[in-house]
Each structure stands twice: as C-alpha cells, then as structure tokens.
Short mmCIF file of C-alpha atoms in Angstrom, two decimals:
data_model
loop_
_atom_site.label_atom_id
_atom_site.label_comp_id
_atom_site.label_asym_id
_atom_site.label_seq_id
_atom_site.Cartn_x
_atom_site.Cartn_y
_atom_site.Cartn_z
CA MET G 1 -7.52 18.34 16.27
CA THR G 2 -8.13 14.93 18.24
CA SER G 3 -5.05 13.41 18.33
CA VAL G 4 -4.54 10.19 16.39
CA THR G 5 -2.75 8.38 19.23
CA ASP G 6 -6.13 8.65 21.57
CA ILE G 7 -7.98 6.90 19.07
CA VAL G 8 -5.49 4.38 16.76
CA PRO G 9 -2.80 2.18 18.98
CA PRO G 10 0.27 1.46 17.63
CA GLY G 11 1.66 -1.77 15.26
CA VAL G 12 -0.37 -3.03 12.77
CA VAL G 13 -3.66 -1.99 12.32
CA THR G 14 -7.13 -3.57 10.74
CA GLY G 15 -10.96 -3.32 10.62
CA ASP G 16 -11.92 -0.23 12.96
CA ASP G 17 -8.79 0.97 14.10
CA LEU G 18 -8.04 1.24 10.00
CA VAL G 19 -11.10 3.04 9.42
CA THR G 20 -10.40 5.54 12.78
CA LEU G 21 -6.96 6.18 11.20
CA LEU G 22 -8.03 7.08 7.30
CA GLU G 23 -11.17 8.90 8.74
CA HIS G 24 -8.35 11.08 10.88
CA ALA G 25 -6.57 11.36 7.55
CA ARG G 26 -9.23 12.75 5.22
CA ALA G 27 -10.93 14.96 8.09
CA ASN G 28 -7.48 16.57 9.10
CA GLY G 29 -6.35 16.53 5.72
CA TYR G 30 -2.97 14.46 5.26
CA ALA G 31 -2.12 11.20 3.43
CA ILE G 32 -0.07 8.27 4.45
CA PRO G 33 2.74 7.07 2.16
CA ALA G 34 2.27 3.52 1.00
CA VAL G 35 5.77 2.15 0.51
CA ASN G 36 6.51 -0.75 -1.85
CA CYS G 37 8.57 -3.43 0.22
CA THR G 38 10.64 -6.44 -0.92
CA SER G 39 12.35 -7.46 1.89
CA SER G 40 12.69 -7.73 5.69
CA SER G 41 15.48 -4.49 5.08
CA THR G 42 13.00 -2.24 3.02
CA ALA G 43 10.11 -3.15 5.27
CA ASN G 44 12.22 -2.30 8.46
CA SER G 45 13.66 1.08 6.64
CA VAL G 46 10.11 1.91 6.07
CA LEU G 47 8.88 1.38 10.18
CA GLU G 48 12.24 3.02 10.95
CA ALA G 49 11.29 6.34 8.92
CA ALA G 50 7.76 6.51 10.28
CA ARG G 51 9.11 6.09 13.76
CA LYS G 52 11.13 8.87 13.10
CA ALA G 53 8.74 11.33 11.24
CA ASN G 54 6.44 10.38 13.97
CA SER G 55 4.25 9.17 11.29
CA PRO G 56 1.43 6.21 10.26
CA VAL G 57 2.51 4.28 7.63
CA MET G 58 1.63 1.79 4.94
CA ILE G 59 3.41 -1.24 3.76
CA GLN G 60 2.70 -3.00 0.66
CA VAL G 61 3.98 -5.73 -1.00
CA SER G 62 3.23 -6.55 -5.30
CA ASN G 63 3.12 -9.74 -6.97
CA GLY G 64 6.60 -9.37 -8.05
CA GLY G 65 7.74 -8.31 -4.65
CA GLY G 66 6.08 -11.18 -3.19
CA ALA G 67 7.98 -13.77 -5.33
CA PHE G 68 11.03 -12.10 -4.58
CA LEU G 69 10.88 -11.96 -0.94
CA CYS G 70 9.84 -15.61 -1.32
CA GLY G 71 13.21 -16.14 -3.44
CA LYS G 72 13.66 -16.49 -7.18
CA GLY G 73 15.39 -19.58 -6.52
CA LEU G 74 12.42 -21.02 -5.53
CA LYS G 75 10.27 -22.01 -8.90
CA VAL G 76 6.72 -22.86 -7.36
CA THR G 77 3.16 -21.03 -8.78
CA GLU G 78 2.69 -19.97 -5.08
CA SER G 79 5.84 -18.13 -4.57
CA SER G 80 4.01 -14.44 -4.67
CA ILE G 81 1.61 -15.90 -2.04
CA ILE G 82 4.41 -17.36 0.11
CA GLY G 83 6.45 -14.20 -0.09
CA SER G 84 3.40 -11.53 0.45
CA VAL G 85 2.68 -13.53 3.68
CA ALA G 86 6.12 -13.89 4.74
CA LEU G 87 6.43 -10.14 4.42
CA ALA G 88 3.14 -9.91 6.55
CA MET G 89 4.08 -12.09 9.31
CA HIS G 90 7.59 -10.24 9.48
CA VAL G 91 6.10 -6.90 9.86
CA ARG G 92 3.54 -7.89 12.53
CA SER G 93 6.61 -9.30 14.33
CA VAL G 94 8.30 -6.12 14.73
CA ALA G 95 5.41 -3.09 14.01
CA LYS G 96 4.33 -2.54 17.55
CA TYR G 97 8.08 -1.82 18.60
CA TYR G 98 8.22 0.81 16.23
CA GLY G 99 5.18 2.52 17.93
CA ILE G 100 3.15 3.88 15.46
CA PRO G 101 0.46 2.77 13.45
CA VAL G 102 1.23 0.20 10.23
CA VAL G 103 -1.48 -0.61 7.79
CA LEU G 104 -0.35 -3.70 5.71
CA HIS G 105 -1.61 -3.71 2.22
CA SER G 106 -1.15 -5.83 -0.93
CA ASP G 107 -0.60 -3.50 -4.07
CA HIS G 108 -2.03 -3.83 -7.89
CA CYS G 109 -3.47 -7.22 -8.69
CA ALA G 110 -4.90 -7.38 -12.24
CA LYS G 111 -7.48 -10.04 -13.18
CA LYS G 112 -4.59 -12.60 -14.30
CA LEU G 113 -2.77 -12.24 -10.65
CA LEU G 114 -6.24 -13.14 -9.24
CA PRO G 115 -4.76 -16.53 -7.73
CA TRP G 116 -2.65 -14.15 -5.77
CA PHE G 117 -5.30 -12.23 -4.38
CA ASP G 118 -7.06 -15.69 -3.58
CA GLY G 119 -3.98 -16.92 -1.61
CA MET G 120 -3.92 -13.78 0.74
CA LEU G 121 -7.63 -13.73 0.81
CA LYS G 122 -7.36 -17.20 2.07
CA ALA G 123 -4.31 -16.84 4.65
CA ASP G 124 -6.47 -13.97 5.93
CA GLU G 125 -9.55 -16.24 6.55
CA GLU G 126 -7.13 -18.51 8.58
CA PHE G 127 -5.78 -15.56 10.26
CA TYR G 128 -9.39 -14.48 11.10
CA ALA G 129 -10.54 -17.82 12.05
CA LYS G 130 -8.12 -18.42 15.13
CA TYR G 131 -7.43 -14.55 16.03
CA GLY G 132 -10.48 -12.38 15.20
CA GLU G 133 -8.85 -10.01 12.90
CA PRO G 134 -7.27 -10.85 9.26
CA LEU G 135 -3.29 -10.85 8.25
CA PHE G 136 -3.20 -8.03 6.27
CA SER G 137 -4.83 -4.59 6.47
CA SER G 138 -6.27 -4.01 3.29
CA HIS G 139 -5.98 -5.66 -0.25
CA MET G 140 -5.76 -3.72 -3.83
CA LEU G 141 -7.49 -5.09 -7.06
CA ASP G 142 -6.75 -3.67 -10.30
CA LEU G 143 -9.06 -4.07 -12.97
CA SER G 144 -8.61 -1.07 -14.51
CA GLU G 145 -7.55 -2.84 -18.27
CA GLU G 146 -11.49 -4.39 -18.19
CA PRO G 147 -14.47 -2.95 -19.00
CA ASP G 148 -15.84 -0.69 -15.83
CA GLU G 149 -18.96 -3.04 -15.70
CA GLU G 150 -16.73 -6.20 -15.44
CA ASN G 151 -14.21 -4.59 -13.15
CA ILE G 152 -16.75 -3.35 -10.64
CA ALA G 153 -18.43 -6.75 -10.79
CA ILE G 154 -15.43 -8.31 -10.08
CA CYS G 155 -14.97 -5.88 -7.05
CA VAL G 156 -18.26 -6.76 -5.56
CA GLU G 157 -17.90 -10.32 -5.37
CA TYR G 158 -14.44 -9.71 -3.73
CA PHE G 159 -15.72 -7.20 -1.51
CA LYS G 160 -18.72 -9.73 -0.43
CA ARG G 161 -15.89 -12.00 0.91
CA MET G 162 -13.88 -9.52 2.58
CA ALA G 163 -16.06 -7.26 4.64
CA PRO G 164 -16.82 -9.64 7.31
CA MET G 165 -13.42 -10.03 7.97
CA LYS G 166 -13.35 -5.78 7.94
CA ILE G 167 -10.49 -5.84 5.28
CA TRP G 168 -10.58 -2.55 3.48
CA LEU G 169 -10.72 -2.81 -0.78
CA GLU G 170 -8.69 -0.58 -3.15
CA MET G 171 -9.81 -0.60 -6.38
CA GLU G 172 -8.70 1.52 -9.43
CA ILE G 173 -10.96 2.65 -12.24
CA GLY G 174 -9.31 4.64 -15.03
CA ILE G 175 -6.10 3.47 -15.65
CA THR G 176 -2.33 4.78 -14.79
CA GLY G 177 0.22 4.96 -17.23
CA GLY G 178 3.35 3.58 -17.51
CA GLU G 179 4.80 0.32 -16.24
CA GLU G 180 4.99 -1.29 -12.68
CA ASP G 181 5.26 -5.11 -11.92
CA GLY G 182 4.68 -6.64 -15.10
CA VAL G 183 1.64 -4.81 -16.20
CA ASN G 184 2.49 -2.13 -18.92
CA ASN G 185 0.13 0.19 -19.74
CA GLU G 186 2.80 2.75 -21.72
CA ASN G 187 0.61 2.87 -24.82
CA VAL G 188 -2.80 3.19 -23.64
CA ASP G 189 -5.53 5.46 -25.00
CA PRO G 190 -4.72 9.02 -23.44
CA GLU G 191 -8.15 9.53 -22.49
CA LYS G 192 -8.17 6.32 -20.28
CA LEU G 193 -5.67 8.07 -17.81
CA TYR G 194 -8.62 10.33 -16.39
CA THR G 195 -11.29 9.12 -14.72
CA SER G 196 -14.71 10.97 -14.76
CA PRO G 197 -17.18 11.41 -11.77
CA GLU G 198 -19.46 9.25 -12.92
CA GLN G 199 -17.31 6.31 -13.12
CA VAL G 200 -16.40 7.02 -9.29
CA TYR G 201 -19.63 7.33 -8.37
CA ALA G 202 -20.73 4.16 -10.06
CA VAL G 203 -17.94 2.32 -8.03
CA TYR G 204 -19.34 3.96 -4.70
CA ASP G 205 -22.48 3.07 -5.63
CA ALA G 206 -21.67 -0.77 -6.01
CA LEU G 207 -19.36 -1.51 -3.22
CA SER G 208 -21.17 1.16 -0.49
CA LYS G 209 -24.29 -1.31 -0.93
CA ILE G 210 -21.75 -3.94 0.76
CA GLY G 211 -19.41 -1.88 3.32
CA SER G 212 -17.82 1.43 3.74
CA MET G 213 -14.42 -0.15 4.06
CA PHE G 214 -13.14 1.02 0.48
CA SER G 215 -11.02 3.40 -1.59
CA VAL G 216 -10.82 4.00 -5.17
CA ALA G 217 -7.61 4.92 -7.10
CA ALA G 218 -8.98 7.38 -9.78
CA ALA G 219 -6.91 8.32 -12.51
CA PHE G 220 -5.86 11.97 -13.06
CA GLY G 221 -3.25 11.66 -15.64
CA ASN G 222 -1.08 9.98 -13.41
CA VAL G 223 2.25 7.48 -14.94
CA HIS G 224 4.14 4.85 -13.02
CA GLY G 225 7.85 5.19 -12.96
CA VAL G 226 9.98 8.39 -12.70
CA TYR G 227 9.69 11.31 -14.67
CA LYS G 228 10.19 15.30 -14.88
CA PRO G 229 7.78 17.47 -13.63
CA GLY G 230 5.77 18.85 -16.79
CA ASN G 231 6.63 15.62 -18.41
CA VAL G 232 3.08 14.49 -17.38
CA VAL G 233 -0.01 16.54 -17.36
CA LEU G 234 -1.32 15.88 -13.96
CA SER G 235 -4.82 17.11 -12.93
CA PRO G 236 -5.75 16.29 -9.46
CA GLU G 237 -8.32 18.96 -9.49
CA ARG G 238 -10.62 16.54 -11.12
CA LEU G 239 -10.86 14.42 -7.54
CA GLY G 240 -12.18 17.56 -6.36
CA LYS G 241 -14.96 17.13 -9.10
CA HIS G 242 -15.57 12.94 -8.24
CA GLN G 243 -16.14 14.39 -4.59
CA ALA G 244 -18.90 16.84 -5.46
CA TYR G 245 -20.48 14.73 -7.72
CA THR G 246 -21.07 11.95 -5.38
CA LYS G 247 -21.72 14.11 -2.61
CA LYS G 248 -24.50 15.39 -4.92
CA MET G 249 -25.93 11.54 -5.37
CA ILE G 250 -26.11 10.59 -2.28
CA ASN G 251 -26.49 14.01 -0.27
CA SER G 252 -23.84 13.35 1.85
CA PRO G 253 -23.13 15.91 4.72
CA LEU G 254 -19.42 15.55 3.95
CA GLU G 255 -17.60 17.70 1.74
CA LYS G 256 -15.28 14.30 0.55
CA PRO G 257 -17.56 11.27 0.99
CA ILE G 258 -15.31 9.03 -0.76
CA PHE G 259 -11.50 8.07 0.21
CA LEU G 260 -9.35 8.56 -2.67
CA VAL G 261 -5.76 7.21 -3.36
CA MET G 262 -2.90 8.49 -5.76
CA HIS G 263 -0.93 6.08 -7.87
CA GLY G 264 2.31 7.18 -9.96
CA GLY G 265 3.47 9.96 -7.62
CA SER G 266 6.97 9.92 -8.84
CA GLY G 267 8.09 13.17 -10.02
CA SER G 268 4.78 15.04 -8.89
CA THR G 269 5.69 18.59 -7.24
CA ASP G 270 4.77 19.21 -4.62
CA GLU G 271 1.51 21.80 -5.58
CA GLU G 272 0.28 18.85 -7.28
CA ILE G 273 0.66 16.62 -4.37
CA GLY G 274 -0.96 19.31 -2.19
CA THR G 275 -3.78 19.72 -4.49
CA ALA G 276 -4.95 15.87 -4.40
CA VAL G 277 -4.44 15.80 -0.84
CA LYS G 278 -7.04 18.66 -0.40
CA HIS G 279 -9.31 16.72 -2.33
CA GLY G 280 -9.39 13.48 -0.28
CA VAL G 281 -6.55 11.47 -1.03
CA ILE G 282 -5.85 9.83 1.86
CA LYS G 283 -2.91 7.40 0.81
CA MET G 284 -0.58 7.53 -2.15
CA ASN G 285 1.85 5.09 -3.48
CA ILE G 286 5.99 5.34 -3.37
CA ASP G 287 8.05 2.95 -5.22
CA THR G 288 10.11 4.57 -7.92
CA ASP G 289 11.73 7.11 -5.78
CA THR G 290 12.60 4.74 -2.84
CA GLN G 291 13.73 2.18 -5.00
CA TRP G 292 16.22 4.99 -6.21
CA ALA G 293 16.97 5.86 -2.82
CA TYR G 294 17.85 2.73 -1.48
CA TRP G 295 20.32 1.67 -4.43
CA ASP G 296 21.72 5.23 -4.02
CA GLY G 297 22.75 4.73 -0.39
CA LEU G 298 24.73 1.55 -1.52
CA ARG G 299 26.30 3.36 -4.93
CA LYS G 300 27.83 6.13 -2.84
CA PHE G 301 28.94 3.65 -0.32
CA GLU G 302 30.79 1.73 -3.11
CA SER G 303 32.29 4.78 -4.46
CA ASP G 304 33.51 5.85 -1.23
CA LYS G 305 34.77 2.87 -0.49
CA HIS G 306 35.39 1.13 -3.76
CA ASP G 307 39.42 0.51 -2.80
CA TYR G 308 38.57 -1.54 0.17
CA LEU G 309 35.77 -3.51 -1.97
CA GLN G 310 38.16 -5.47 -4.34
CA GLN G 311 39.21 -8.31 -2.38
CA GLN G 312 39.31 -9.39 1.21
CA ILE G 313 42.66 -8.47 2.08
CA GLY G 314 44.76 -5.33 0.88
CA ASN G 315 43.41 -1.81 0.81
CA PRO G 316 44.77 1.21 0.93
CA THR G 317 46.22 1.33 4.15
CA GLY G 318 48.47 -1.91 3.91
CA PRO G 319 48.39 -5.11 1.85
CA ASP G 320 47.79 -7.27 4.46
CA ALA G 321 44.68 -4.94 5.68
CA PRO G 322 41.22 -7.08 6.05
CA ASN G 323 38.39 -5.73 4.42
CA LYS G 324 35.41 -7.52 6.30
CA LYS G 325 34.01 -4.47 8.09
CA PHE G 326 33.20 -2.59 4.30
CA TYR G 327 31.67 -5.72 2.40
CA ASP G 328 29.93 -7.42 5.50
CA PRO G 329 26.16 -7.12 4.35
CA ARG G 330 25.45 -5.85 7.06
CA VAL G 331 27.66 -2.49 6.21
CA TRP G 332 26.63 -1.68 3.06
CA ILE G 333 22.74 -2.83 3.21
CA ARG G 334 22.53 -0.86 6.20
CA LYS G 335 23.82 2.50 3.70
CA ALA G 336 20.90 1.86 1.44
CA GLU G 337 18.25 2.08 4.32
CA GLU G 338 19.58 4.46 5.77
CA SER G 339 19.04 6.56 2.23
CA MET G 340 15.71 4.79 2.02
CA VAL G 341 14.61 6.23 5.58
CA SER G 342 15.69 9.51 4.43
CA ARG G 343 13.56 9.70 1.20
CA VAL G 344 10.22 8.43 3.22
CA ILE G 345 10.51 10.75 5.68
CA THR G 346 10.53 13.01 2.73
CA SER G 347 7.37 11.76 1.82
CA CYS G 348 5.91 11.62 4.96
CA GLU G 349 6.62 15.60 5.30
CA LYS G 350 4.94 16.19 1.62
CA LEU G 351 1.88 14.30 2.34
CA GLY G 352 1.15 16.19 5.69
CA SER G 353 1.65 13.22 7.93
CA ALA G 354 4.83 14.15 9.93
CA GLY G 355 3.78 14.70 13.06
CA LYS G 356 0.79 13.55 13.41
CA TYR G 357 1.71 10.04 15.81
CA PRO G 358 4.11 10.48 18.19
CA ALA G 359 6.18 7.37 18.22
CA VAL G 360 5.31 5.51 21.38
CA LYS G 361 8.62 4.96 22.84
CA GLU G 362 8.23 2.05 25.26
CA GLY G 363 6.98 -1.14 25.12
CA GLY G 364 5.58 -3.19 22.04
CA ALA G 365 4.74 -7.05 21.28
CA PRO G 366 5.05 -9.38 18.27
CA GLN G 367 1.31 -9.23 16.75
CA LEU G 368 1.12 -12.69 15.53
CA GLY G 369 -2.14 -13.69 16.69
CA GLU G 370 -4.05 -13.48 20.05
CA VAL G 371 -6.89 -15.95 20.61
CA LYS G 372 -10.12 -14.00 21.13
CA ALA G 373 -12.93 -14.88 23.24
CA GLY G 374 -16.69 -14.87 22.77
CA ILE G 375 -18.24 -16.44 19.37
CA ASN G 376 -15.80 -17.87 17.17
CA PRO G 377 -14.88 -15.29 14.31
CA ALA G 378 -15.13 -18.29 12.05
CA LEU G 379 -18.51 -17.90 11.94
CA TYR G 380 -18.70 -14.60 11.02
CA VAL G 381 -16.61 -15.39 7.60
CA LEU G 382 -18.89 -18.43 6.74
CA ALA G 383 -22.18 -16.14 7.81
CA GLY G 384 -20.72 -13.42 5.19
CA ALA G 385 -20.10 -15.88 2.81
CA ALA G 386 -23.46 -17.23 2.73
CA LEU G 387 -24.94 -13.76 2.64
CA GLY G 388 -22.73 -12.98 -0.50
CA SER G 389 -23.90 -16.11 -2.23
CA ALA G 390 -27.34 -15.45 -1.51
CA ALA G 391 -27.48 -12.11 -2.40
CA THR G 392 -25.54 -12.98 -5.89
CA LEU G 393 -27.97 -16.10 -6.80
CA LEU G 394 -30.99 -13.49 -5.88
CA THR G 395 -29.28 -10.94 -8.29
CA LYS G 396 -29.01 -13.68 -11.21
CA VAL G 397 -33.03 -14.64 -10.62
CA ILE G 398 -33.98 -10.83 -10.61
CA LEU G 399 -31.86 -10.07 -13.76
CA LYS G 400 -33.52 -13.56 -15.71
#
C-alpha cells in the first residue's frame, strides 16, 4: 500500500490533494471521520486527536455552528457565513502545525439555507482569486427533502460554479432521519430512509458530466442523533448494490466507482460501520457522540471539583483558599477537550484511518494564502462560470 504521507501534504488539503486523499481511502478500505465543530476549542480537539491517532481528519461546520461561532449576541443575517469563514481561517492558521491532512467542509445545507452556501462560495471565490485555491475544501448540499429532479438540478448548477475551483461537492439523496441543526426528519416516510441504486446512478450521471469531485450520501436507514444499537434498522449492504449498479451502467473498471459518505452514525455497531466502509464509504459524520464527550469531560470535572467551584475564595482546604485554578476557563475547557480528543481517536480507530498518516512532527506554517505565479486564477473561475451559464442556456434551448 502506497503511504499517503508520500502523496498528500499535511495541513488543509484542497483540489488535487483532496482527490488523492479520498482515492487512497477508497482504495485502501478506510473512512475519514468528519467532526462538527462550533468553536476553536472543538476544532483544536479534533486536530489534536488526529495528530495522536496519526490520521487524516475532516473538520466541518453547520449553519447553526457557524452562527454560534460568530457569537449568538450578534444578530445579523450573515452570522452563519461570518462564523463559518472564521472557523475556516482559524483551522488554516493552525492545521499544518498538527502535521496531518485536514479537510475543511461545510455540513448539511437545506434549500432554505442556500444563502449561507452562497456566502461561503463567495468567500471561496475571493480566496481563489488571490491564492489559487478555495478557502474550504468541500461543501455539502442537502436537498434530500426536495423531489429528486429538483435536488439533482440544483446540485448541477452549484457544481458548475464549484468545479473550476476544484471544490468537492457532497450531496444527499434519500433522507437521513432524526433531527439535526434545525432540519427535522423525525416523522419522514420510512421508505425514504433507503436510497435506491437508480437514484444514486441518476446523481452520478448528472454530476460526472461536470467533474469527478463529488460524493453521495445515500440513505440506508440512517438517523441523526443518539439511539441504542438495534433501535434503528441500518442496511449498509445496500451501498454495495449502488456500487454494482453504477459500475454496470458505466462499465467501470473500479469495483467501487462512487465516493459514498455516511451520516447518522451515532450508535452504529462496529460491524455496520465496517460494512459501510467496505462498500466505499470514505467519510463518516460524527457530531452527537463528540458533543456528549465534550460535555462529559466538563461534567466529570465539575463532579470531582464541585466544592472548589462554588465561590472564588474558600474550599475544603480552608476558608481563605483561592479557587482560581479550578474555575479558570482554561482548566475546565481543557477537561472537555481531553474527553472529546479521546472520542475522536476512537472514531479514527473504528473507521480504519488511525495510523494511515504518521504525523509530521516538525515544521508547519499558517495557510492563509500564498499568491500563485502564472495566470490569474480568477480567470479560471470566470471561464468556468461562463461555460456553466452557456451550458445551462443551451440546455434550455434544446428542451424547448
């Protein structure tokens, strides 16, 4: 097996480096944990875990997570955009120092949240125009609540805009149950929790005409949130049928021609996760379990040091004893981080990514932009946008 350290650099990866990383994961039977982050603290926890596990990792931000990171006291319509970009800039400032590849990703974007998506793409375009790469590595459109035709059509239009910058697109077809970040699918028709091979191929057929940098979140009974194993019927073997059907339709030499992702993995058994990865899942979302881990670290600290956290002065050692070293945020936040680090390492081990990328222990630099020599990259974006618009116009003329 080719060592991924020889072909992918540490730090935030985009474009061809991202493709190489995901192809390596698919070819070598492992998936990369994608962890939702809402602060620099949670992002640093993920980076620390990946460094300790010698694993590539994905840091992703949701619409609500971006708004929280911006500051809940700031009531502006662009808060989700501002916070998401801020998280990306923070990760770009520190990622390379951790010595492992990091994918910067935005999570579920429903139709009602498209202005958030547009804002992040604008930031990508501005960053690309200056430095020749996008700010983010990838973005997700989740239009699974819409009819398939509309879902795919909107994805096609956005992918035309993203492809010139080599931004990866993740899309969802078939619905992930449960509730996450304001999108509630708790009462959805159970049949919609299972995507068909024909649906997945329709996505492949439409997007592959634009580019190859895309992945599909195909539902196989997944549910967001926490549940006990056995309470939800997962059928990860269905993913193998998707691969086989598309392979047949395009006569692909690859056994797994589609990049697949897994959502709603909390509570999944090791066997279910393993089956999903075997069938081409290269990314698994993690949120509920890491949220609990972060809180649990704080909960245990408060329980252990309760009597030292009731006032600034006075504790079991004496009425005049100061408690600053207990209530200092750096102390109890660190306990939360340590617990989250442990949980992310567990995910790396379960997904098989642990040990795949021995962390580079020396060097590092911020990745906030380095002007590229040669043709102005903005011209590529403009050319891609023009070609996309022309193709759309031609399609409309033909359909008339």
